Amino acid sequence: MQIKDYLEKLISVIASSPYVVSKTLLFEERPPNAAFINGMINFIDGSKLYFKEFITYKSEKIVFLKYAYNYLTKDDTLIFRYDNALDPKAKTLETYPEHKHIRKNNIVSARRPSMNEVIREISELIGRQ
């Protein structure tokens, strides 16, 4: 999958969710084989997802160098955040530097989810309301 193919898939995943109200997406190509993608997705309950991905195309696949998926309530309270920042509080986790922040400053082991998995997790949370 090339970078442009990945971008098309990302847009398709976002568009396929019945809970998405709007989206803003910025794509910066970084020749010869990298890109920075960031955006915001608004959901029907007023919650929002801010995300960023710095990716490169290597050996016929997309490699995620940096990422963050920040999901917030309508009043900007953190629900969860997946990222691979070098957070000292996550250093003891088996997935370090990858991890997930959840409410009340808890940090747990977590691998990078796909955008499809992030949207699915959000959809489940919204569906329970």
Short mmCIF file of C-alpha atoms in Angstrom, two decimals:
data_model
loop_
_atom_site.label_atom_id
_atom_site.label_comp_id
_atom_site.label_asym_id
_atom_site.label_seq_id
_atom_site.Cartn_x
_atom_site.Cartn_y
_atom_site.Cartn_z
CA MET A 1 0.00 0.00 0.00
CA GLN A 2 1.42 3.38 -1.01
CA ILE A 3 0.92 6.60 0.95
CA LYS A 4 -1.84 7.91 -1.34
CA ASP A 5 -3.65 4.55 -1.03
CA TYR A 6 -3.39 4.78 2.75
CA LEU A 7 -4.84 8.30 2.68
CA GLU A 8 -7.79 7.14 0.56
CA LYS A 9 -8.43 4.25 2.96
CA LEU A 10 -8.26 6.63 5.95
CA ILE A 11 -10.82 8.97 4.37
CA SER A 12 -13.07 6.01 3.54
CA VAL A 13 -12.96 4.66 7.12
CA ILE A 14 -13.89 8.06 8.54
CA ALA A 15 -16.69 8.57 6.01
CA SER A 16 -18.17 5.13 6.70
CA SER A 17 -19.04 5.89 10.34
CA PRO A 18 -22.65 6.91 10.94
CA TYR A 19 -21.48 8.77 14.08
CA VAL A 20 -19.20 11.22 12.22
CA VAL A 21 -20.72 14.67 11.70
CA SER A 22 -17.72 16.42 10.13
CA LYS A 23 -14.00 16.11 9.59
CA THR A 24 -11.00 18.29 8.88
CA LEU A 25 -7.99 16.61 7.33
CA LEU A 26 -4.56 18.00 6.47
CA PHE A 27 -2.19 15.96 4.36
CA GLU A 28 1.41 17.08 3.80
CA GLU A 29 3.47 14.95 1.49
CA ARG A 30 7.15 14.80 2.47
CA PRO A 31 9.07 13.51 -0.55
CA PRO A 32 10.35 11.09 -1.42
CA ASN A 33 8.32 8.62 0.67
CA ALA A 34 6.79 10.20 3.81
CA ALA A 35 3.73 12.19 4.86
CA PHE A 36 2.25 14.01 7.81
CA ILE A 37 -1.50 13.62 8.30
CA ASN A 38 -3.49 15.37 10.98
CA GLY A 39 -7.10 16.16 11.52
CA MET A 40 -10.15 16.46 13.70
CA ILE A 41 -13.34 14.43 13.55
CA ASN A 42 -16.55 15.65 15.17
CA PHE A 43 -19.11 13.09 16.34
CA ILE A 44 -22.88 13.32 16.81
CA ASP A 45 -22.63 13.60 20.61
CA GLY A 46 -20.26 16.59 20.41
CA SER A 47 -17.17 14.53 21.17
CA LYS A 48 -14.12 14.88 18.95
CA LEU A 49 -11.04 13.01 17.85
CA TYR A 50 -7.82 14.88 17.15
CA PHE A 51 -5.25 12.76 15.39
CA LYS A 52 -1.83 12.94 13.79
CA GLU A 53 0.30 10.42 11.97
CA PHE A 54 3.79 10.81 10.60
CA ILE A 55 4.22 7.92 8.18
CA THR A 56 6.72 6.64 5.70
CA TYR A 57 6.54 4.07 2.93
CA LYS A 58 9.20 1.36 3.37
CA SER A 59 9.54 -2.11 1.96
CA GLU A 60 6.06 -2.11 0.40
CA LYS A 61 4.29 -1.05 3.62
CA ILE A 62 3.30 1.99 5.65
CA VAL A 63 5.43 2.57 8.76
CA PHE A 64 4.12 4.84 11.55
CA LEU A 65 6.99 6.88 12.96
CA LYS A 66 4.84 9.06 15.23
CA TYR A 67 1.14 9.01 16.00
CA ALA A 68 -1.48 10.23 18.44
CA TYR A 69 -5.25 9.71 18.58
CA ASN A 70 -6.84 12.01 21.21
CA TYR A 71 -10.52 11.44 21.90
CA LEU A 72 -12.26 14.11 23.99
CA THR A 73 -15.75 14.84 25.30
CA LYS A 74 -17.61 17.90 24.02
CA ASP A 75 -16.17 19.89 26.95
CA ASP A 76 -12.61 18.73 26.12
CA THR A 77 -12.20 16.13 28.88
CA LEU A 78 -9.90 13.30 27.83
CA ILE A 79 -11.62 9.98 27.21
CA PHE A 80 -8.57 8.24 25.74
CA ARG A 81 -5.37 8.89 23.84
CA TYR A 82 -3.19 6.40 22.01
CA ASP A 83 0.33 7.59 21.22
CA ASN A 84 3.96 6.60 20.95
CA ALA A 85 5.46 9.64 22.68
CA LEU A 86 8.44 8.92 24.92
CA ASP A 87 6.41 9.38 28.08
CA PRO A 88 8.49 8.54 31.18
CA LYS A 89 5.32 7.33 32.95
CA ALA A 90 4.92 4.64 30.28
CA LYS A 91 8.51 3.40 30.36
CA THR A 92 7.70 0.28 32.34
CA LEU A 93 4.96 -0.87 29.97
CA GLU A 94 5.69 -3.82 27.70
CA THR A 95 4.54 -1.88 24.62
CA TYR A 96 6.70 1.20 25.32
CA PRO A 97 6.85 3.67 23.68
CA GLU A 98 3.34 2.76 22.50
CA HIS A 99 0.63 3.20 25.13
CA LYS A 100 -2.88 4.40 25.88
CA HIS A 101 -3.98 7.14 28.27
CA ILE A 102 -7.42 6.75 29.77
CA ARG A 103 -9.40 8.99 32.09
CA LYS A 104 -7.92 9.94 35.46
CA ASN A 105 -4.33 9.85 34.18
CA ASN A 106 -4.15 6.07 33.83
CA ILE A 107 -1.66 4.73 31.30
CA VAL A 108 -1.88 1.18 29.97
CA SER A 109 -0.03 -0.95 27.44
CA ALA A 110 -1.45 -0.65 23.95
CA ARG A 111 -0.22 -1.05 20.40
CA ARG A 112 -1.12 1.49 17.74
CA PRO A 113 -4.70 0.87 16.66
CA SER A 114 -5.76 1.41 13.08
CA MET A 115 -8.10 4.32 12.41
CA ASN A 116 -10.81 1.73 11.83
CA GLU A 117 -10.24 0.37 15.36
CA VAL A 118 -10.24 3.88 16.87
CA ILE A 119 -13.52 4.76 15.10
CA ARG A 120 -15.02 1.42 16.21
CA GLU A 121 -14.03 2.05 19.84
CA ILE A 122 -15.56 5.55 19.70
CA SER A 123 -18.70 4.21 18.03
CA GLU A 124 -19.14 1.67 20.82
CA LEU A 125 -18.80 4.39 23.45
CA ILE A 126 -21.30 6.65 21.69
CA GLY A 127 -23.68 3.71 21.15
CA ARG A 128 -23.79 3.05 24.91
CA GLN A 129 -25.02 6.55 25.71
#
